[in-house]
JSON list of C-alpha atoms in Angstrom, two decimals:
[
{"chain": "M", "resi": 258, "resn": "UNK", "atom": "CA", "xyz": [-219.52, 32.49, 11.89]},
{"chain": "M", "resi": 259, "resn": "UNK", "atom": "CA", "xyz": [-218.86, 31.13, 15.26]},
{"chain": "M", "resi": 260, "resn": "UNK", "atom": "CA", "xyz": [-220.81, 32.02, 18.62]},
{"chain": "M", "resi": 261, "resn": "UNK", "atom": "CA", "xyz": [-217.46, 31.79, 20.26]},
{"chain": "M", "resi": 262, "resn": "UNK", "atom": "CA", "xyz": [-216.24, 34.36, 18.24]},
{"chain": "M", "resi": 263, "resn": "UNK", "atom": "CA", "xyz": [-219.26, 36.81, 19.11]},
{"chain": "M", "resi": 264, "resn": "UNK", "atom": "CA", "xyz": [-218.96, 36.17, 22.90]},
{"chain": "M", "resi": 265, "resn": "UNK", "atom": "CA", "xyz": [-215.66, 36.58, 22.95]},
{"chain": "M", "resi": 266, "resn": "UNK", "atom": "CA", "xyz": [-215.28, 39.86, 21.22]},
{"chain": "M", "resi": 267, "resn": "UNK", "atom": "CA", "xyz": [-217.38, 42.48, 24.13]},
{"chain": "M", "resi": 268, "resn": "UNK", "atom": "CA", "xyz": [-214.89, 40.55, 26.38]},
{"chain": "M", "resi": 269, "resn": "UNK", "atom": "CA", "xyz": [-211.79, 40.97, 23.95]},
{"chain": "M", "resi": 270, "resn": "UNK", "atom": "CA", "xyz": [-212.75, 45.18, 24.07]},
{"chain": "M", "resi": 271, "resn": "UNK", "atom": "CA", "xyz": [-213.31, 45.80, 27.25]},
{"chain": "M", "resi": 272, "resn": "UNK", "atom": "CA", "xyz": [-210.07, 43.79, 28.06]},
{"chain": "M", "resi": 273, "resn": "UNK", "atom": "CA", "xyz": [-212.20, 42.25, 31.45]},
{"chain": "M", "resi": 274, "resn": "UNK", "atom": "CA", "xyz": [-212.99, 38.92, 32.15]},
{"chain": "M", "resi": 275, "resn": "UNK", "atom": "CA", "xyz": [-216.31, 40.08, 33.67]},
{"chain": "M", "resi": 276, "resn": "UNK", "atom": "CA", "xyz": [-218.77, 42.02, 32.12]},
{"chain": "M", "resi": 277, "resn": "UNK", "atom": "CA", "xyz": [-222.31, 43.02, 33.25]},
{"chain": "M", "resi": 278, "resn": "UNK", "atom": "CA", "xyz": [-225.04, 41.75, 30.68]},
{"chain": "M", "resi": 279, "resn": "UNK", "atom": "CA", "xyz": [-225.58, 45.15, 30.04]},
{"chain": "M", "resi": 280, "resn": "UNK", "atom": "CA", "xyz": [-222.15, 46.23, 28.87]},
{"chain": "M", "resi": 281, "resn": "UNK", "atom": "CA", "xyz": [-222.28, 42.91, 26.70]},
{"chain": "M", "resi": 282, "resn": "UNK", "atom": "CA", "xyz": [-225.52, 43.91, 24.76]},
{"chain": "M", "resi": 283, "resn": "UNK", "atom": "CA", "xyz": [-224.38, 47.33, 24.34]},
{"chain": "M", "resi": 284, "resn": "UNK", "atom": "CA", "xyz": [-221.00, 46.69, 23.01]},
{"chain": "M", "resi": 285, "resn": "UNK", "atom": "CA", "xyz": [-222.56, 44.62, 20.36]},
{"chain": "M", "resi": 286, "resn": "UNK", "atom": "CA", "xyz": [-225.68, 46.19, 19.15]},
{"chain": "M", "resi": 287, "resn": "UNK", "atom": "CA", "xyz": [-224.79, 49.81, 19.79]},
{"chain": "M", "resi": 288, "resn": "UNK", "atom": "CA", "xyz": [-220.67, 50.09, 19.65]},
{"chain": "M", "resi": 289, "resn": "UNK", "atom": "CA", "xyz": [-220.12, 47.11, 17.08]},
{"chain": "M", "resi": 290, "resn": "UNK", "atom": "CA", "xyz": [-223.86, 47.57, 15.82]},
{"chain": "M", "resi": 291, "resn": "UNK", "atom": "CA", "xyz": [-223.26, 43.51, 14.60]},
{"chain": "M", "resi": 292, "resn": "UNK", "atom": "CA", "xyz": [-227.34, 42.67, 16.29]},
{"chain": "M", "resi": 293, "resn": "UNK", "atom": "CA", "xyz": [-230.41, 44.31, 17.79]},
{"chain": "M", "resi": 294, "resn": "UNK", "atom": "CA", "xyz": [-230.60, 44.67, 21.97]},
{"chain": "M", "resi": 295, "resn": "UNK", "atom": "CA", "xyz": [-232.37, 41.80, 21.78]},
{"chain": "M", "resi": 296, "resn": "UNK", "atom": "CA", "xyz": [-230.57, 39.37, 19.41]},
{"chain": "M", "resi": 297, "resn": "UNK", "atom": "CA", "xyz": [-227.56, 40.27, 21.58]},
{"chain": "M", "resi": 298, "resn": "UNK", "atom": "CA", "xyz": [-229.61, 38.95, 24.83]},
{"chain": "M", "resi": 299, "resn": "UNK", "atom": "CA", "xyz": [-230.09, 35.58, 22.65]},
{"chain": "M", "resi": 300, "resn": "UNK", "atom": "CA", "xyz": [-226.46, 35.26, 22.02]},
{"chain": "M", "resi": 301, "resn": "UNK", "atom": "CA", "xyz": [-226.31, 35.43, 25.63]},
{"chain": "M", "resi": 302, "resn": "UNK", "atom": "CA", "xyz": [-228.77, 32.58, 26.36]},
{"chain": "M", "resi": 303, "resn": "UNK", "atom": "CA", "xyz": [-227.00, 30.93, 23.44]},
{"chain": "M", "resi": 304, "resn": "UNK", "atom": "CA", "xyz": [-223.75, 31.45, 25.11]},
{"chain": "M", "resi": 305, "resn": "UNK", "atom": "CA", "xyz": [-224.85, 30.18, 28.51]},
{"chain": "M", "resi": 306, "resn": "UNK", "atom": "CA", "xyz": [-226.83, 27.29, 27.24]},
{"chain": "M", "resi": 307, "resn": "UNK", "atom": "CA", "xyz": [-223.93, 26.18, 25.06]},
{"chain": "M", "resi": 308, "resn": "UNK", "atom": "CA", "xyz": [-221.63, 26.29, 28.06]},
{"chain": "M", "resi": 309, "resn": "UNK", "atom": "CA", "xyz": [-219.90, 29.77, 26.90]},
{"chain": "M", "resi": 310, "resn": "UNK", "atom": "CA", "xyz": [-221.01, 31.93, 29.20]},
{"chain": "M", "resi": 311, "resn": "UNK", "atom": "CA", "xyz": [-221.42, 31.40, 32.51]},
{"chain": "M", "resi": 312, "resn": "UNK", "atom": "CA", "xyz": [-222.80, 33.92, 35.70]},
{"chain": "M", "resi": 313, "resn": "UNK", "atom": "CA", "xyz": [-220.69, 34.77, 38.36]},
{"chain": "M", "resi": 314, "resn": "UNK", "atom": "CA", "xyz": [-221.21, 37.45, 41.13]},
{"chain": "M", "resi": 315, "resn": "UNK", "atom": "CA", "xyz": [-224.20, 38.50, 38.65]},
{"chain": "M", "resi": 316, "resn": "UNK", "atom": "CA", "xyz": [-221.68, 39.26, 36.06]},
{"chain": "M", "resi": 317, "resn": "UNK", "atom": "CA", "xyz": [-221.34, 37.44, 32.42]},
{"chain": "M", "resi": 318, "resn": "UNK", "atom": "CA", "xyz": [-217.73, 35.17, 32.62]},
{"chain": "M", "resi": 319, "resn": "UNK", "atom": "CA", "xyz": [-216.90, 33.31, 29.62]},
{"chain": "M", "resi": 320, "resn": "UNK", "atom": "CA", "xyz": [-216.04, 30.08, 30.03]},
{"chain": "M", "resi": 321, "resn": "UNK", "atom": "CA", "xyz": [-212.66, 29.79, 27.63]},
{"chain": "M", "resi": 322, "resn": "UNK", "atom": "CA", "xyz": [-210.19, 32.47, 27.22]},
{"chain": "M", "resi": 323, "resn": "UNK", "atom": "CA", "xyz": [-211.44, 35.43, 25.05]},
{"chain": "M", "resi": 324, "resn": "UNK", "atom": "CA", "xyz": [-207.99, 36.59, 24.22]},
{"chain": "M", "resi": 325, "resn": "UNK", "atom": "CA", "xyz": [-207.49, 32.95, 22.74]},
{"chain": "M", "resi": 326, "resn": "UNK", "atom": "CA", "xyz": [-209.96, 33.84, 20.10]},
{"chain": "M", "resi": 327, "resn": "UNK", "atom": "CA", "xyz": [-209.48, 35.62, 16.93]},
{"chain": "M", "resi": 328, "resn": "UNK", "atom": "CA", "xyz": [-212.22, 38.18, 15.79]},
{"chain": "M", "resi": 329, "resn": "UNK", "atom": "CA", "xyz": [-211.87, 38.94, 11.92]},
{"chain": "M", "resi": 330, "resn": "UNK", "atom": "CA", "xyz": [-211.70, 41.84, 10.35]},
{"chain": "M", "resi": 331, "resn": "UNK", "atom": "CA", "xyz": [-215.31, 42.51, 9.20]},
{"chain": "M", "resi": 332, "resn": "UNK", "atom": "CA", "xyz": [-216.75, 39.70, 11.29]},
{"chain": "M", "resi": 333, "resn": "UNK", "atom": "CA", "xyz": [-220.61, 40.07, 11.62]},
{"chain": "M", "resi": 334, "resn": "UNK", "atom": "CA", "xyz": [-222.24, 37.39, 13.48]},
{"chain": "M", "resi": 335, "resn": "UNK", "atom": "CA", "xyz": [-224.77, 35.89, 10.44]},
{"chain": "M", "resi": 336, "resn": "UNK", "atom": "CA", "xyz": [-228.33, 35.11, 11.21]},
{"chain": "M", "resi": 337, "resn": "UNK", "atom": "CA", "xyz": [-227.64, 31.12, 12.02]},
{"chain": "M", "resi": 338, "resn": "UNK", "atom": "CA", "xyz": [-226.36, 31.74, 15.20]},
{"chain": "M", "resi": 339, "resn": "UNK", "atom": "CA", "xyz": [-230.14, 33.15, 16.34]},
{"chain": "M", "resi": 340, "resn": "UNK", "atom": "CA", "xyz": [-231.07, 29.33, 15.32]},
{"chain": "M", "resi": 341, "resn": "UNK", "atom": "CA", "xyz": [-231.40, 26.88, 18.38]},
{"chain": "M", "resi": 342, "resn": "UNK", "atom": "CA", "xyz": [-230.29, 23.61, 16.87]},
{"chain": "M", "resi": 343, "resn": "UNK", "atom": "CA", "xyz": [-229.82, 20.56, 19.09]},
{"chain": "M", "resi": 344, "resn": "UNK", "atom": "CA", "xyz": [-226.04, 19.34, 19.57]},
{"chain": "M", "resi": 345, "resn": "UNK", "atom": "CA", "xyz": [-226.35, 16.71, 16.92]},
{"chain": "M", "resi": 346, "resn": "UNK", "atom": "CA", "xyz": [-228.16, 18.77, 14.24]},
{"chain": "M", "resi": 347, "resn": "UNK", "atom": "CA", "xyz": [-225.01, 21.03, 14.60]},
{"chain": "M", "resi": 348, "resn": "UNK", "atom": "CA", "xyz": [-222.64, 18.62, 14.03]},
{"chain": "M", "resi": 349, "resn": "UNK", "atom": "CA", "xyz": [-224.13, 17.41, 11.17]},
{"chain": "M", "resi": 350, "resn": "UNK", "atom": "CA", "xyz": [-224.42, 20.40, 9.26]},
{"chain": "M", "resi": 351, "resn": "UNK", "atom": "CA", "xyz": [-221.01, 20.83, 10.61]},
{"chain": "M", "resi": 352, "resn": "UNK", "atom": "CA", "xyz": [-219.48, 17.94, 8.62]},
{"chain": "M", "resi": 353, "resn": "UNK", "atom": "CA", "xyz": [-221.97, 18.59, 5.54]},
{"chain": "M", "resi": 354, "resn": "UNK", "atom": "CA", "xyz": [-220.54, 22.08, 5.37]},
{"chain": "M", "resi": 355, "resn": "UNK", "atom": "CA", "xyz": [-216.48, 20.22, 5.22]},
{"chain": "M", "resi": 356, "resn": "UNK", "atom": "CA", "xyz": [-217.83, 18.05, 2.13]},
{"chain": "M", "resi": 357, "resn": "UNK", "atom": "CA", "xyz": [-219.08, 15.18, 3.71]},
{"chain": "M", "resi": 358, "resn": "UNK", "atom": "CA", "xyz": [-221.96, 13.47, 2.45]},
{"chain": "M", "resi": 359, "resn": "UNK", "atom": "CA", "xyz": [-225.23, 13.96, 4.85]},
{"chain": "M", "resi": 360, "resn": "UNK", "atom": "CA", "xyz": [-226.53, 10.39, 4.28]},
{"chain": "M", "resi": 361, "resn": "UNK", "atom": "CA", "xyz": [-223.69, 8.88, 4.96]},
{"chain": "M", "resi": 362, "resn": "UNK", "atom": "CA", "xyz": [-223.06, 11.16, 7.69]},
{"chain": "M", "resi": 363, "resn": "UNK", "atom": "CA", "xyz": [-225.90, 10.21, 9.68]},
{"chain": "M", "resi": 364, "resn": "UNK", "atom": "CA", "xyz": [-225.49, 6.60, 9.10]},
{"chain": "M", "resi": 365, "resn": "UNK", "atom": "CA", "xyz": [-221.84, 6.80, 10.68]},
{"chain": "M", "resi": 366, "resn": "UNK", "atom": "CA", "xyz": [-222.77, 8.87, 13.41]},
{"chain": "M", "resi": 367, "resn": "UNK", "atom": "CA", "xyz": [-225.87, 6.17, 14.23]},
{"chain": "M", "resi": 368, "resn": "UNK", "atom": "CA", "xyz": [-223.89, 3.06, 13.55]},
{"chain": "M", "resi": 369, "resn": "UNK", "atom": "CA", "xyz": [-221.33, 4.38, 16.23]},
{"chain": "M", "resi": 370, "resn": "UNK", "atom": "CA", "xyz": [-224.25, 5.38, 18.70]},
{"chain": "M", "resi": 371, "resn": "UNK", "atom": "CA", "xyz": [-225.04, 1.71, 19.09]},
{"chain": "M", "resi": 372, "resn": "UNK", "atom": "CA", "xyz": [-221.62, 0.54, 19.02]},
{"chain": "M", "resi": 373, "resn": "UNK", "atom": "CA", "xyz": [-220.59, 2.42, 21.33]},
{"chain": "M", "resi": 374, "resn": "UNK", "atom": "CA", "xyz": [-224.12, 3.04, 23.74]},
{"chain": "M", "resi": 375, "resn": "UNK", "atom": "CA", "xyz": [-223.80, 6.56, 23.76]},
{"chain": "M", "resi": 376, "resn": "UNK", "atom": "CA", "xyz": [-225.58, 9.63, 23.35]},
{"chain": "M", "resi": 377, "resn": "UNK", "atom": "CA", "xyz": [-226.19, 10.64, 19.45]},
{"chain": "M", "resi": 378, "resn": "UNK", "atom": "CA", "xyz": [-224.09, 14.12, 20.39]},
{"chain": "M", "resi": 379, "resn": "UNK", "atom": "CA", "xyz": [-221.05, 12.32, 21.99]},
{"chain": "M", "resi": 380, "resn": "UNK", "atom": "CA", "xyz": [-220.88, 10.06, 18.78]},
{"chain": "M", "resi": 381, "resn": "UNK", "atom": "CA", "xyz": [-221.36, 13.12, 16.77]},
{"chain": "M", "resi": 382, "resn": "UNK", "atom": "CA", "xyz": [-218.13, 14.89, 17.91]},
{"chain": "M", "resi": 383, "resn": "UNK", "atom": "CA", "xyz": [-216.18, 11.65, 18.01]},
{"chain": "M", "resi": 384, "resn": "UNK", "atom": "CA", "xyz": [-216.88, 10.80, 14.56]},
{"chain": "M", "resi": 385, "resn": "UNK", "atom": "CA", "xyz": [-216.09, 14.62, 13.52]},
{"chain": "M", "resi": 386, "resn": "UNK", "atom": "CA", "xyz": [-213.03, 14.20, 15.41]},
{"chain": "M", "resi": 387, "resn": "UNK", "atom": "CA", "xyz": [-212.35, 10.99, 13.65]},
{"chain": "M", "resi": 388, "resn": "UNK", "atom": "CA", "xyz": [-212.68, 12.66, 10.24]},
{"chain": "M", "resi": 389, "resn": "UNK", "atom": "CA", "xyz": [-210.74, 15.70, 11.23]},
{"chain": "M", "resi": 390, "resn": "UNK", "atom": "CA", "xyz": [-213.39, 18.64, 11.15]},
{"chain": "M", "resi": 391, "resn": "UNK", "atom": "CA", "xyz": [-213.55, 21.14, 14.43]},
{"chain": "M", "resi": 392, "resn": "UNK", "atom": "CA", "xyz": [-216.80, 20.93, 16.33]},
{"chain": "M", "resi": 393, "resn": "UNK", "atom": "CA", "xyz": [-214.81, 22.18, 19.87]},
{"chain": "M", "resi": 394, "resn": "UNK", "atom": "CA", "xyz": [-217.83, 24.62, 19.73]},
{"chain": "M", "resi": 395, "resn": "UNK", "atom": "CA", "xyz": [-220.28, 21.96, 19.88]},
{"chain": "M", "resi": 396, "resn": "UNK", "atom": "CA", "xyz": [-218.21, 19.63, 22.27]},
{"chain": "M", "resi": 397, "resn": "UNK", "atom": "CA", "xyz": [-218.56, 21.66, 24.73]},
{"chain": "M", "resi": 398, "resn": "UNK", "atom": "CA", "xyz": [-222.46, 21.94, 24.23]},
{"chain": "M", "resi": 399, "resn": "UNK", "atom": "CA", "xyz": [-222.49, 17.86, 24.38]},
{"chain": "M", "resi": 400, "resn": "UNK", "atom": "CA", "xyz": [-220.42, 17.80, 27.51]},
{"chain": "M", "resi": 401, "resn": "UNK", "atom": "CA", "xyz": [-222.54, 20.24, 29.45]},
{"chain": "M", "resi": 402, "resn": "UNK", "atom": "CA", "xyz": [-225.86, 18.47, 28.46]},
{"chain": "M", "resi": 403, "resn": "UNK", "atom": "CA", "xyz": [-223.65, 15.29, 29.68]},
{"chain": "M", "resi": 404, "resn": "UNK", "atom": "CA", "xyz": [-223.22, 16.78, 32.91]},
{"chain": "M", "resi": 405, "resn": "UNK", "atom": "CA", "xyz": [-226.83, 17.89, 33.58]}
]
């Protein structure tokens, strides 16, 4: 399941837009129970690496509306979100998961790297774009390691 989906849900409870880290780890390894203390501090440098979660006034901010996200019923985060995976290696398991082919997946993605002289992430989410499969997760990933 998504890792917008587990930062948004501590935020979605406490119905702040703030939250210390601490109130973030608690409500989800000790009120939800969903992850250990310290797999909930990974989702957090997860969530801030991946352009979620930002700091402000030494408080956790997400970086998208919280209430915009939907948090199904029985919704446990599952064990690949603890994975770090690069932008690209997302995206492609992204579009393998829809149905595509990997081969050809990674051929596309290449040929419109050096078509277009850009990095293998930002072709990534255009060609997922281009075949219709949601990666907005991801994006957002690409477009802070873009801006750094």
């Amino acid at each position: 399941m998504s890792l917008r989906v587990a930062v948004a849900a501590p935020f979605q409870r406490a119905g702040r837009e703030q939250l210390s880290e601490q109130a973030f780890v608690v409500d989800l390894a000790v009120d939800r129970n969903w992850v250990s203390p310290d797999q909930a501090k990974t989702l957090i440098e997860l969530g801030r690496k991946r352009g979620l979660l930002q700091s402000v006034d030494e408080e956790l901010q997400a970086t998208f509306d919280p209430t915009s996200v939907t948090v199904p019923d029985g919704f446990v985060p599952d064990e690949t979100l603890f994975q770090d995976r690069s932008p690209i290696e997302a995206i492609i398991d992204t579009l393998v998961a829809s149905g595509l082919d990997r081969r050809e997946t990674v051929a596309a993605i290449n040929t419109l790297q050096e078509s277009l002289s850009v990095t293998a992430g930002t072709a990534g989410v255009l060609y997922a774009r281009k075949r219709g499969v949601d990666v907005s997760e991801i994006a957002t990933e690409v477009n802070t390691e873009l801006r750094s």
